[in-house]
């Protein structure tokens, strides 16, 4: 593994004529926006490009993935974008796991699986790094390319809301807006569109929302029965886990998601400064960070809830 | 009325030693952030400052309004910020309506009621203009002053999501972040905190959500009974009107809000490009824009809904 900078990455890409770009499984706006913007830029330079992902690209990102034709070729130079660990290549791309020539990423936790690694851990999104690479390639950032980069930035920062946003992120957004990105349309698609399945889930979740310990703890429980009834896919649940903690006065927000075996729950815990999520999850055999942690709890809804609330109670100051 | 530029506005303020800043009624993040940042900057210059508003400042903006002491004085130089029309001074500030010396605003619709008007209609928030005025005053933008400006920008742009956001808005945000604003904390307060009353309202709204015309129209109805049951204030309903239109496939989103007389509803209509909100509202004696319009409908829930759906049906292509 060799750490490289932007100009070296651009140089390596210039030398290739067949390039395979890999997005991580359960693809999000950053891996897709980064992958397709890089891919389109390389195509403009006359290179043959394939973009691969173990999972289908989400319908919500169709505006980025449409009108892109994968070229036909066998072996190519393998570039992973926004992929912290080659485990995230997913089952369909096993064959590339040990063959990554270049990885462009922003995760501190990158496992350094690639031959060449361009890592900038202070970047809000991999797209911030990809943007610099595309510039270094001499391609101009406009049209679909600018739109993909903007979408990636907006996705990973919650539309510039989260603490990972930097002054640099905002200045990049300014340049992309000047390049003509219809950012309002992108944001409406990304942040202001709910599928009927999502709406049905939110309705059920609100109805089952429970408060404990004088409103210091809020719990939502997503059962397989609810998912079936709402006809909702897992990717339609994104962000629901943060809902309980958003309620004023709630110090510990719990989201329980029943697994398909019906015998266990994946539990995510979100807390304010007044409680430690990792302490709570450690008591239940899990772990994580002070404000966001997770664990798995076994039993039916009632049994699982009891175990969780016991752990919460012992950690509430 | 005289149109003036930033340096002239700064000069006028420098000449004063007693200044009264007026925020519009139903104060939002822009009028409050702009007013308090300007007020704090003027105080630092040794001037006596009072900030006035017909309505109490919302609890959600306490982090801006706290630790500011209004100075004691009788007559002062009257400055309105983000107030498009002196009607918006509200009942408690009638006395100042015809006495506005300076208005700093960004509304194209400004009624030019002030003696001197600094208007920049291309600004996403009045705070963009106030920022330039504070700079021209020679005060440095940091601490509370920077936080107030950031909060104002984030409020009026939906955290940089809406089409009124410009490249300039982003570059301003970059400078404010470099000035040390804890923007993530601001955004969590502004966008990721729900009061229990709001949560209770959302729950009821989801339960009553109705689809019509094969899911092309979604309707939510907020009754006085629901408001009482949820113990929710009107300012806790902000943004709810946009919910129905956010649902995938919905071309016309209707939000009905029962008035206190129990005999009429304020109706807001939000549409996609595939339907015209103003056409629908005109049929009901109201009006507005192509994508957002409003009207008042009389009768009980059932009667009101019938009238609205009839209008919607005749306007759906």
Coordinates of C-alpha atoms in Angstrom, one line a residue:
Chain A
X1 CA 0.0 0.0 0.0
X2 CA 1.3 3.4 -0.9
X3 CA -0.2 6.7 0.2
X4 CA -0.4 9.1 -2.8
X5 CA -1.6 12.7 -3.4
X6 CA -4.1 14.1 -5.9
X7 CA -1.6 14.7 -8.7
X8 CA -0.2 11.2 -8.5
X9 CA -3.7 9.7 -8.6
X10 CA -4.5 11.8 -11.7
X11 CA -1.2 10.7 -13.3
X12 CA -2.0 7.0 -12.6
X13 CA -5.5 7.4 -14.1
X14 CA -4.1 9.2 -17.2
X15 CA -1.9 6.2 -17.9
X16 CA -4.9 3.8 -18.1
X17 CA -7.3 3.3 -20.9
X18 CA -9.7 0.8 -19.3
X19 CA -11.0 1.7 -15.8
X20 CA -13.3 -0.2 -13.5
X21 CA -14.9 2.0 -10.8
X22 CA -16.3 0.3 -7.7
X23 CA -19.0 1.8 -5.4
X24 CA -19.6 0.3 -2.0
X25 CA -22.6 -2.0 -1.3
X26 CA -25.8 -0.3 -0.1
X27 CA -24.7 2.6 -2.3
X28 CA -25.3 6.1 -1.1
X29 CA -25.1 9.5 -2.7
X30 CA -21.4 9.9 -2.0
X31 CA -20.1 6.6 -3.5
X32 CA -22.5 7.0 -6.5
X33 CA -22.0 10.7 -7.1
X34 CA -18.2 10.3 -6.8
X35 CA -18.1 7.2 -8.9
X36 CA -20.3 8.5 -11.8
X37 CA -18.7 12.0 -11.8
X38 CA -15.2 10.4 -12.0
X39 CA -16.5 7.9 -14.6
X40 CA -18.0 10.6 -16.8
X41 CA -14.8 12.7 -16.6
X42 CA -12.7 9.7 -17.7
X43 CA -15.0 8.9 -20.6
X44 CA -14.7 12.5 -21.8
X45 CA -11.0 11.8 -21.9
X46 CA -11.7 8.9 -24.3
X47 CA -11.1 6.1 -21.7
X48 CA -13.3 3.0 -21.5
X49 CA -15.1 2.9 -18.2
X50 CA -17.3 0.4 -16.2
X51 CA -19.0 1.4 -12.9
X52 CA -19.8 -1.6 -10.7
X53 CA -21.7 -2.1 -7.5
X54 CA -22.9 -5.3 -5.7
X55 CA -26.3 -3.8 -5.0
X56 CA -28.6 -2.1 -7.5
X57 CA -28.4 1.7 -7.5
X58 CA -31.3 3.2 -5.5
X59 CA -34.2 4.7 -7.5
X60 CA -33.7 8.0 -5.7
X61 CA -30.3 8.3 -7.4
X62 CA -31.5 7.5 -10.9
X63 CA -31.0 11.1 -11.9
X64 CA -27.2 10.4 -11.5
X65 CA -26.9 6.9 -12.8
X66 CA -29.2 7.3 -15.9
X67 CA -27.6 7.9 -19.4
X68 CA -24.3 6.2 -18.4
X69 CA -23.3 3.2 -20.6
X70 CA -20.8 0.8 -19.1
X71 CA -18.1 0.0 -21.8
X72 CA -17.4 -3.6 -22.7
X73 CA -14.0 -4.9 -21.7
X74 CA -12.4 -7.6 -19.6
X75 CA -9.5 -6.5 -17.4
X76 CA -9.2 -2.9 -16.3
X77 CA -7.6 -0.7 -13.7
X78 CA -9.6 -1.0 -10.5
X79 CA -10.6 2.2 -8.7
X80 CA -12.7 2.1 -5.5
X81 CA -14.4 5.4 -4.4
X82 CA -15.7 6.0 -0.9
X83 CA -15.0 2.4 0.0
X84 CA -13.3 2.2 3.5
X85 CA -12.9 -1.6 3.5
X86 CA -12.9 -4.1 0.7
X87 CA -15.5 -6.1 2.7
X88 CA -17.8 -3.4 1.4
X89 CA -17.3 -4.5 -2.2
X90 CA -20.1 -7.0 -1.4
X91 CA -20.7 -10.5 -2.6
X92 CA -21.0 -9.8 -6.3
X93 CA -17.6 -8.1 -6.6
X94 CA -15.4 -10.6 -4.5
X95 CA -13.1 -11.0 -7.5
X96 CA -11.9 -7.4 -7.2
X97 CA -11.2 -7.4 -3.5
X98 CA -7.5 -8.1 -3.7
X99 CA -7.1 -6.3 -7.0
X100 CA -7.8 -2.7 -6.1
X101 CA -5.2 -0.5 -7.9
X102 CA -6.4 2.8 -6.5
X103 CA -8.8 3.9 -3.6
X104 CA -10.1 7.4 -3.3
X105 CA -11.6 7.8 0.2
X106 CA -12.3 10.1 3.2
X107 CA -12.8 7.5 6.0
X108 CA -10.2 7.7 8.8
X109 CA -11.0 4.0 9.3
X110 CA -9.8 3.0 5.7
X111 CA -8.2 -0.5 6.0
X112 CA -5.5 0.3 3.4
X113 CA -6.5 -2.6 1.1
X114 CA -5.6 -0.8 -2.1
X115 CA -2.3 -0.7 -3.9
X116 CA -2.5 3.1 -4.0
X117 CA -4.5 5.1 -1.4
X118 CA -5.6 8.7 -1.8
X119 CA -7.1 9.4 1.6
X120 CA -8.2 12.7 3.0
X121 CA -9.9 12.1 6.4
X122 CA -10.8 15.7 6.9
X123 CA -13.0 15.7 3.8
X124 CA -16.8 15.7 4.4
X125 CA -17.3 13.4 1.5
X126 CA -15.2 11.3 -0.9
X127 CA -16.5 13.6 -3.6
X128 CA -14.4 16.5 -2.2
X129 CA -11.3 14.4 -3.1
X130 CA -12.7 13.2 -6.4
X131 CA -13.4 16.8 -7.3
X132 CA -9.7 17.6 -6.9
X133 CA -8.7 14.5 -8.9
X134 CA -11.1 15.5 -11.8
X135 CA -9.6 19.0 -11.8
X136 CA -6.1 17.5 -11.9
X137 CA -7.1 15.4 -14.8
X138 CA -7.8 18.6 -16.7
X139 CA -11.5 17.8 -17.2
X140 CA -13.9 20.6 -16.5
X141 CA -16.5 20.3 -13.8
X142 CA -20.0 21.0 -15.3
X143 CA -23.3 19.3 -16.2
X144 CA -23.7 15.7 -14.9
X145 CA -20.2 15.8 -13.4
X146 CA -20.9 18.9 -11.2
X147 CA -24.3 17.5 -10.3
X148 CA -22.9 14.2 -9.1
X149 CA -20.3 16.0 -6.9
X150 CA -22.9 18.3 -5.4
X151 CA -25.2 15.4 -4.7
X152 CA -22.4 13.5 -2.9
X153 CA -21.5 16.6 -0.8
X154 CA -25.1 17.2 0.2
X155 CA -25.7 13.5 1.0
X156 CA -22.8 13.1 3.4
X157 CA -23.3 16.4 5.2
X158 CA -27.1 16.3 5.5
X159 CA -27.3 19.3 3.2
X160 CA -24.4 21.1 5.0
X161 CA -26.1 20.5 8.4
X162 CA -23.7 18.1 10.1
X163 CA -20.4 18.9 11.9
X164 CA -18.3 17.2 9.2
X165 CA -19.2 20.2 6.9
X166 CA -16.2 22.5 6.5
X167 CA -15.6 26.0 5.1
X168 CA -14.0 24.1 2.2
X169 CA -17.2 22.1 1.6
X170 CA -19.2 25.3 1.4
X171 CA -16.8 26.9 -1.1
X172 CA -16.9 23.8 -3.2
X173 CA -20.8 24.0 -3.2
X174 CA -20.4 27.6 -4.3
X175 CA -18.3 26.6 -7.3
X176 CA -20.7 23.8 -8.2
X177 CA -23.7 26.2 -8.1
X178 CA -21.7 28.6 -10.3
X179 CA -21.1 25.7 -12.7
X180 CA -24.9 25.5 -13.1
X181 CA -26.0 22.6 -10.9
X182 CA -29.8 22.7 -10.3
X183 CA -29.1 22.1 -6.6
X184 CA -32.7 22.9 -5.5
X185 CA -34.0 20.1 -7.7
X186 CA -31.3 17.7 -6.3
X187 CA -32.1 18.6 -2.7
X188 CA -35.8 18.2 -3.3
X189 CA -35.2 14.7 -4.6
X190 CA -32.7 13.8 -1.8
X191 CA -34.3 15.4 1.2
X192 CA -37.9 16.4 0.5
X193 CA -39.3 13.3 -1.2
X194 CA -40.9 10.5 0.8
X195 CA -42.0 7.2 -0.7
X196 CA -45.5 6.0 0.3
X197 CA -43.7 3.1 2.0
X198 CA -41.7 5.6 4.1
X199 CA -44.8 7.6 5.0
X200 CA -46.6 4.4 6.1
X201 CA -43.6 3.4 8.2
X202 CA -43.4 6.9 9.8
X203 CA -47.1 6.6 10.6
X204 CA -46.7 3.3 12.4
X205 CA -43.5 4.4 14.1
X206 CA -45.2 7.5 15.5
X207 CA -48.1 5.4 16.7
X208 CA -45.8 3.0 18.6
X209 CA -43.5 5.7 19.9
X210 CA -43.1 5.3 23.7
X211 CA -41.6 7.5 26.3
X212 CA -39.8 6.2 29.5
X213 CA -38.2 7.7 32.6
X214 CA -40.2 11.0 32.5
X215 CA -39.6 11.5 28.8
X216 CA -35.8 11.1 29.1
X217 CA -35.9 8.0 26.9
X218 CA -37.9 7.5 23.7
X219 CA -38.3 4.2 22.0
X220 CA -39.4 3.2 18.5
X221 CA -39.7 -0.4 17.4
X222 CA -39.7 -1.5 13.8
X223 CA -41.1 -5.1 13.4
X224 CA -41.0 -7.3 10.4
X225 CA -44.8 -7.2 10.5
X226 CA -44.7 -3.4 10.2
X227 CA -42.3 -3.6 7.3
X228 CA -44.6 -6.0 5.5
X229 CA -47.7 -3.9 6.2
X230 CA -46.0 -0.7 4.9
X231 CA -44.5 -2.6 2.0
X232 CA -41.2 -0.7 2.8
X233 CA -37.7 -1.6 1.9
X234 CA -34.8 -1.2 4.3
X235 CA -33.4 1.7 2.4
X236 CA -36.7 3.5 3.1
X237 CA -35.9 3.5 6.8
X238 CA -32.8 5.7 6.5
X239 CA -32.6 8.3 9.2
X240 CA -35.5 6.9 11.2
X241 CA -33.1 5.9 13.9
X242 CA -32.3 9.5 14.7
X243 CA -36.0 10.4 15.2
X244 CA -36.4 9.5 18.9
X245 CA -33.3 11.5 19.9
X246 CA -34.7 14.6 18.1
X247 CA -37.5 15.0 20.6
X248 CA -37.0 17.8 23.0
X249 CA -36.1 16.5 26.5
X250 CA -35.1 13.1 25.3
X251 CA -31.6 12.1 26.4
X252 CA -31.6 8.6 25.1
X253 CA -33.2 7.7 21.8
X254 CA -33.7 4.0 21.0
X255 CA -34.6 2.4 17.7
X256 CA -35.2 -1.4 17.7
X257 CA -35.3 -3.2 14.3
X258 CA -36.6 -6.7 14.4
X259 CA -34.4 -9.1 12.3
X260 CA -35.8 -11.5 9.8
X261 CA -35.3 -14.4 12.2
X262 CA -38.0 -12.7 14.4
X263 CA -35.8 -13.7 17.4
X264 CA -33.6 -10.7 17.7
X265 CA -33.4 -6.9 17.3
X266 CA -30.7 -4.6 15.9
X267 CA -30.7 -1.7 18.4
X268 CA -29.4 1.7 17.7
X269 CA -28.9 4.1 20.5
X270 CA -28.5 7.9 20.1
X271 CA -27.8 10.2 23.1
X272 CA -27.3 13.8 24.0
X273 CA -24.2 14.8 26.1
X274 CA -26.2 13.7 29.2
X275 CA -25.9 10.0 28.5
X276 CA -23.3 7.7 27.0
X277 CA -24.7 5.5 24.2
X278 CA -21.6 3.2 24.2
X279 CA -22.0 2.5 27.9
X280 CA -25.6 1.5 27.3
X281 CA -24.7 -0.8 24.4
X282 CA -21.7 -2.3 26.2
X283 CA -24.1 -3.6 28.8
X284 CA -25.9 -5.4 26.0
X285 CA -22.8 -6.8 24.3
X286 CA -22.5 -4.0 21.7
X287 CA -20.5 -0.8 21.4
X288 CA -19.9 2.4 19.5
X289 CA -19.4 6.1 20.2
X290 CA -20.5 8.3 23.0
X291 CA -23.5 9.7 21.1
X292 CA -24.2 6.9 18.7
X293 CA -23.9 3.1 19.4
X294 CA -25.5 -0.2 18.6
X295 CA -26.1 -3.7 19.8
X296 CA -28.1 -6.8 19.2
X297 CA -30.7 -8.0 21.7
X298 CA -32.5 -11.4 21.6
X299 CA -36.1 -12.3 22.4
X300 CA -39.6 -11.0 21.4
X301 CA -40.5 -7.3 21.5
X302 CA -41.4 -7.4 25.2
X303 CA -38.3 -9.3 26.3
X304 CA -36.0 -7.2 24.1
X305 CA -37.5 -3.9 25.4
X306 CA -37.1 -5.0 29.0
X307 CA -33.4 -5.7 28.6
X308 CA -32.8 -2.4 26.8
X309 CA -34.7 -0.2 29.3
X310 CA -32.8 -1.9 32.1
X311 CA -29.5 -0.9 30.5
X312 CA -30.8 2.6 29.8
X313 CA -31.9 3.1 33.4
X314 CA -28.6 2.1 34.8
X315 CA -26.8 4.6 32.5
X316 CA -29.1 7.6 33.0
X317 CA -27.5 10.1 35.4
Chain B
X1 CA -37.9 57.2 0.5
X2 CA -34.3 56.9 -0.6
X3 CA -32.5 53.8 -1.9
X4 CA -29.1 53.6 -0.3
X5 CA -26.1 51.3 -0.4
X6 CA -24.2 49.5 2.3
X7 CA -21.6 52.2 3.0
X8 CA -24.3 54.9 3.3
X9 CA -26.3 52.7 5.7
X10 CA -23.1 52.2 7.8
X11 CA -22.5 56.0 7.8
X12 CA -26.1 56.7 8.9
X13 CA -25.7 54.2 11.8
X14 CA -22.3 55.6 12.8
X15 CA -23.9 59.1 13.3
X16 CA -26.4 57.8 15.8
X17 CA -25.9 57.0 19.5
X18 CA -29.4 55.6 20.3
X19 CA -30.8 52.9 18.0
X20 CA -34.1 51.0 18.1
X21 CA -34.0 47.8 16.0
X22 CA -37.4 46.3 15.0
X23 CA -38.0 42.7 14.1
X24 CA -41.2 41.6 12.2
X25 CA -44.1 39.9 14.1
X26 CA -44.0 36.1 14.3
X27 CA -40.2 36.5 14.4
X28 CA -38.1 33.9 12.5
X29 CA -34.4 33.1 12.5
X30 CA -33.6 35.8 9.8
X31 CA -35.2 38.8 11.5
X32 CA -34.0 37.7 15.0
X33 CA -30.5 36.7 13.8
X34 CA -30.1 39.9 11.8
X35 CA -31.5 42.1 14.5
X36 CA -29.4 40.8 17.3
X37 CA -26.2 40.6 15.3
X38 CA -26.6 44.2 14.2
X39 CA -27.6 45.2 17.8
X40 CA -24.5 43.5 19.3
X41 CA -22.2 45.0 16.8
X42 CA -23.6 48.5 17.5
X43 CA -23.3 48.0 21.3
X44 CA -19.6 47.1 20.8
X45 CA -19.2 50.5 19.2
X46 CA -20.6 52.1 22.4
X47 CA -24.0 52.8 21.1
X48 CA -27.3 52.4 23.1
X49 CA -29.5 49.8 21.5
X50 CA -33.0 48.4 22.0
X51 CA -34.4 45.5 20.0
X52 CA -38.2 45.4 19.8
X53 CA -40.7 42.9 18.5
X54 CA -44.5 42.7 18.8
X55 CA -44.4 39.0 19.6
X56 CA -42.2 37.2 22.1
X57 CA -39.1 35.7 20.6
X58 CA -39.5 31.9 20.1
X59 CA -37.9 29.5 22.6
X60 CA -36.1 27.8 19.8
X61 CA -34.1 31.1 19.2
X62 CA -33.3 31.7 22.9
X63 CA -29.6 30.9 22.2
X64 CA -29.5 34.1 20.1
X65 CA -31.7 36.4 22.2
X66 CA -30.3 35.5 25.7
X67 CA -27.6 37.7 27.3
X68 CA -28.7 40.8 25.4
X69 CA -29.8 43.7 27.6
X70 CA -32.0 46.4 26.0
X71 CA -30.6 49.9 26.9
X72 CA -33.0 52.4 28.5
X73 CA -33.8 55.5 26.4
X74 CA -36.7 57.3 24.9
X75 CA -36.3 58.4 21.3
X76 CA -33.9 56.6 19.0
X77 CA -33.0 56.0 15.3
X78 CA -35.5 53.4 14.1
X79 CA -34.0 50.5 12.0
X80 CA -36.2 47.6 10.7
X81 CA -34.5 44.4 9.6
X82 CA -36.1 41.8 7.3
X83 CA -39.4 43.7 7.5
X84 CA -41.0 43.9 4.0
X85 CA -44.0 46.0 5.1
X86 CA -44.6 48.1 8.2
X87 CA -47.9 46.2 8.7
X88 CA -45.5 43.5 10.0
X89 CA -44.4 45.7 12.9
X90 CA -47.5 44.3 14.6
X91 CA -50.0 45.7 17.1
X92 CA -47.5 46.5 19.8
X93 CA -45.2 48.7 17.7
X94 CA -47.8 50.8 15.8
X95 CA -46.1 54.0 17.1
X96 CA -43.0 53.3 14.9
X97 CA -44.7 52.5 11.7
X98 CA -44.3 55.9 10.2
X99 CA -41.0 56.6 11.9
X100 CA -38.7 54.1 10.3
X101 CA -35.4 55.8 9.5
X102 CA -33.7 52.8 7.9
X103 CA -34.9 49.4 6.6
X104 CA -32.4 46.6 5.8
X105 CA -34.2 44.0 3.8
X106 CA -34.1 41.3 1.0
X107 CA -37.8 41.1 0.0
X108 CA -38.6 42.1 -3.6
X109 CA -42.1 43.0 -2.3
X110 CA -40.7 45.7 0.2
X111 CA -43.3 48.5 0.4
X112 CA -40.7 51.2 0.7
X113 CA -42.1 52.6 3.9
X114 CA -38.7 53.6 5.4
X115 CA -37.0 56.9 5.0
X116 CA -33.8 55.0 3.8
X117 CA -34.0 51.6 2.2
X118 CA -31.1 49.2 1.8
X119 CA -32.7 46.4 -0.3
X120 CA -30.9 43.5 -2.0
X121 CA -33.6 41.3 -3.5
X122 CA -31.1 38.7 -4.6
X123 CA -30.0 38.0 -1.1
X124 CA -31.2 34.7 0.4
X125 CA -31.6 36.3 3.8
X126 CA -31.6 39.9 5.2
X127 CA -28.6 38.7 7.2
X128 CA -26.5 38.7 4.0
X129 CA -27.1 42.4 3.8
X130 CA -26.7 42.9 7.6
X131 CA -23.3 41.1 7.4
X132 CA -22.0 43.6 4.9
X133 CA -23.3 46.5 7.0
X134 CA -21.6 45.2 10.1
X135 CA -18.3 44.8 8.1
X136 CA -18.7 48.4 6.8
X137 CA -19.2 49.5 10.4
X138 CA -15.7 48.1 11.1
X139 CA -16.9 45.7 13.7
X140 CA -15.5 42.2 13.5
X141 CA -17.8 39.2 12.8
X142 CA -17.3 36.6 15.5
X143 CA -18.9 35.0 18.5
X144 CA -22.6 35.8 19.0
X145 CA -22.6 38.1 16.0
X146 CA -21.3 35.4 13.6
X147 CA -23.7 32.8 15.1
X148 CA -26.7 35.1 14.6
X149 CA -25.8 35.7 10.9
X150 CA -25.3 32.0 10.3
X151 CA -28.6 31.1 12.0
X152 CA -30.4 33.6 9.8
X153 CA -28.8 32.2 6.6
X154 CA -29.6 28.6 7.6
X155 CA -33.2 29.5 8.5
X156 CA -34.2 31.3 5.3
X157 CA -32.5 28.7 3.0
X158 CA -33.7 25.6 4.8
X159 CA -30.0 24.9 5.6
X160 CA -28.8 25.8 2.1
X161 CA -31.4 23.5 0.5
X162 CA -33.8 25.9 -1.2
X163 CA -33.4 27.7 -4.6
X164 CA -32.8 31.1 -3.0
X165 CA -29.4 29.8 -1.8
X166 CA -26.6 31.3 -3.9
X167 CA -22.9 30.8 -4.3
X168 CA -22.5 33.9 -2.2
X169 CA -24.6 32.4 0.6
X170 CA -22.2 29.4 0.7
X171 CA -19.1 31.6 0.7
X172 CA -20.6 33.6 3.6
X173 CA -21.3 30.4 5.5
X174 CA -17.7 29.4 4.9
X175 CA -16.4 32.6 6.5
X176 CA -18.8 32.2 9.5
X177 CA -17.5 28.7 10.1
X178 CA -14.0 30.0 9.9
X179 CA -15.0 32.6 12.4
X180 CA -15.8 29.8 14.8
X181 CA -19.6 29.4 14.7
X182 CA -20.7 26.0 16.2
X183 CA -22.9 25.6 13.2
X184 CA -23.7 21.9 13.9
X185 CA -25.1 22.9 17.3
X186 CA -27.2 25.7 15.6
X187 CA -28.5 23.3 13.0
X188 CA -29.4 20.6 15.5
X189 CA -31.4 23.2 17.4
X190 CA -33.0 24.6 14.3
X191 CA -33.6 21.5 12.2
X192 CA -33.3 18.4 14.3
X193 CA -35.2 19.2 17.4
X194 CA -38.9 18.4 17.7
X195 CA -41.1 19.5 20.6
X196 CA -43.3 16.8 22.1
X197 CA -46.3 18.9 20.9
X198 CA -44.9 18.7 17.3
X199 CA -44.4 15.0 17.6
X200 CA -47.9 14.5 18.8
X201 CA -49.2 16.7 15.9
X202 CA -47.2 14.7 13.3
X203 CA -48.6 11.5 14.7
X204 CA -52.2 12.7 14.3
X205 CA -51.5 14.2 10.9
X206 CA -50.0 10.9 9.7
X207 CA -53.1 9.0 11.0
X208 CA -55.5 11.3 9.1
X209 CA -53.4 11.6 5.9
X210 CA -55.7 10.8 3.0
X211 CA -54.9 10.1 -0.7
X212 CA -57.3 10.9 -3.5
X213 CA -57.3 10.5 -7.3
X214 CA -55.0 7.4 -7.4
X215 CA -52.5 9.0 -5.0
X216 CA -52.1 12.2 -7.1
X217 CA -53.5 14.2 -4.2
X218 CA -52.7 13.9 -0.5
X219 CA -54.6 15.8 2.2
X220 CA -53.9 16.5 5.8
X221 CA -56.3 18.3 8.1
X222 CA -55.4 20.1 11.3
X223 CA -58.4 20.7 13.5
X224 CA -58.6 22.8 16.6
X225 CA -59.4 19.6 18.5
X226 CA -56.1 18.1 17.3
X227 CA -54.2 21.2 18.4
X228 CA -55.7 21.1 21.8
X229 CA -55.1 17.3 22.2
X230 CA -51.5 17.7 21.2
X231 CA -51.1 20.9 23.3
X232 CA -49.3 22.4 20.3
X233 CA -48.7 26.0 19.5
X234 CA -49.1 27.4 15.9
X235 CA -45.3 27.9 15.6
X236 CA -44.9 24.1 16.2
X237 CA -46.7 23.5 12.9
X238 CA -44.1 25.1 10.8
X239 CA -43.3 23.1 7.7
X240 CA -46.1 20.7 8.1
X241 CA -47.8 22.2 5.1
X242 CA -45.1 20.9 2.8
X243 CA -45.5 17.3 4.0
X244 CA -48.2 16.0 1.7
X245 CA -46.5 17.3 -1.5
X246 CA -43.3 15.5 -0.4
X247 CA -44.9 12.1 -1.0
X248 CA -43.7 10.4 -4.1
X249 CA -46.4 10.5 -6.8
X250 CA -48.4 13.3 -5.2
X251 CA -49.0 16.2 -7.6
X252 CA -51.2 18.2 -5.3
X253 CA -50.5 18.4 -1.5
X254 CA -53.3 20.0 0.6
X255 CA -53.0 21.1 4.2
X256 CA -56.3 22.3 5.8
X257 CA -56.0 24.2 9.1
X258 CA -59.3 24.8 11.0
X259 CA -59.6 28.3 12.3
X260 CA -60.6 29.1 15.8
X261 CA -64.2 30.0 14.7
X262 CA -64.5 26.3 13.8
X263 CA -66.4 27.4 10.7
X264 CA -63.6 27.8 8.2
X265 CA -60.2 26.4 7.1
X266 CA -57.1 28.1 5.9
X267 CA -55.9 25.9 3.1
X268 CA -52.4 25.7 1.6
X269 CA -51.9 24.0 -1.7
X270 CA -48.5 22.8 -2.8
X271 CA -48.0 21.3 -6.3
X272 CA -45.4 19.8 -8.6
X273 CA -45.0 21.1 -12.2
X274 CA -47.9 18.8 -13.1
X275 CA -50.6 20.9 -11.5
X276 CA -51.1 24.7 -10.8
X277 CA -51.7 25.6 -7.2
X278 CA -52.9 29.1 -8.0
X279 CA -55.5 27.7 -10.4
X280 CA -56.9 25.5 -7.7
X281 CA -57.0 28.3 -5.1
X282 CA -58.5 30.8 -7.5
X283 CA -61.5 28.4 -7.9
X284 CA -61.9 28.7 -4.1
X285 CA -61.5 32.5 -3.9
X286 CA -57.8 32.5 -3.1
X287 CA -54.5 32.8 -5.0
X288 CA -50.8 32.6 -5.0
X289 CA -48.0 31.1 -7.1
X290 CA -47.9 28.1 -9.5
X291 CA -46.4 25.8 -6.9
X292 CA -47.6 27.3 -3.6
X293 CA -51.0 29.0 -3.1
X294 CA -53.6 29.4 -0.4
X295 CA -57.3 30.1 0.2
X296 CA -60.0 30.0 2.9
X297 CA -62.8 27.5 2.7
X298 CA -66.0 27.6 4.9
X299 CA -67.9 24.7 6.5
X300 CA -67.1 21.7 8.6
X301 CA -64.3 19.2 7.7
X302 CA -66.5 17.2 5.4
X303 CA -68.0 20.2 3.5
X304 CA -64.6 22.0 3.2
X305 CA -62.9 18.8 2.0
X306 CA -65.6 18.3 -0.7
X307 CA -65.1 21.9 -2.1
X308 CA -61.3 21.5 -2.1
X309 CA -61.3 18.1 -3.8
X310 CA -63.7 19.3 -6.5
X311 CA -61.4 22.2 -7.3
X312 CA -58.4 19.8 -7.3
X313 CA -60.1 17.4 -9.6
X314 CA -60.9 20.1 -12.2
X315 CA -57.3 21.2 -12.2
X316 CA -55.6 17.8 -12.4
X317 CA -54.5 17.1 -16.0

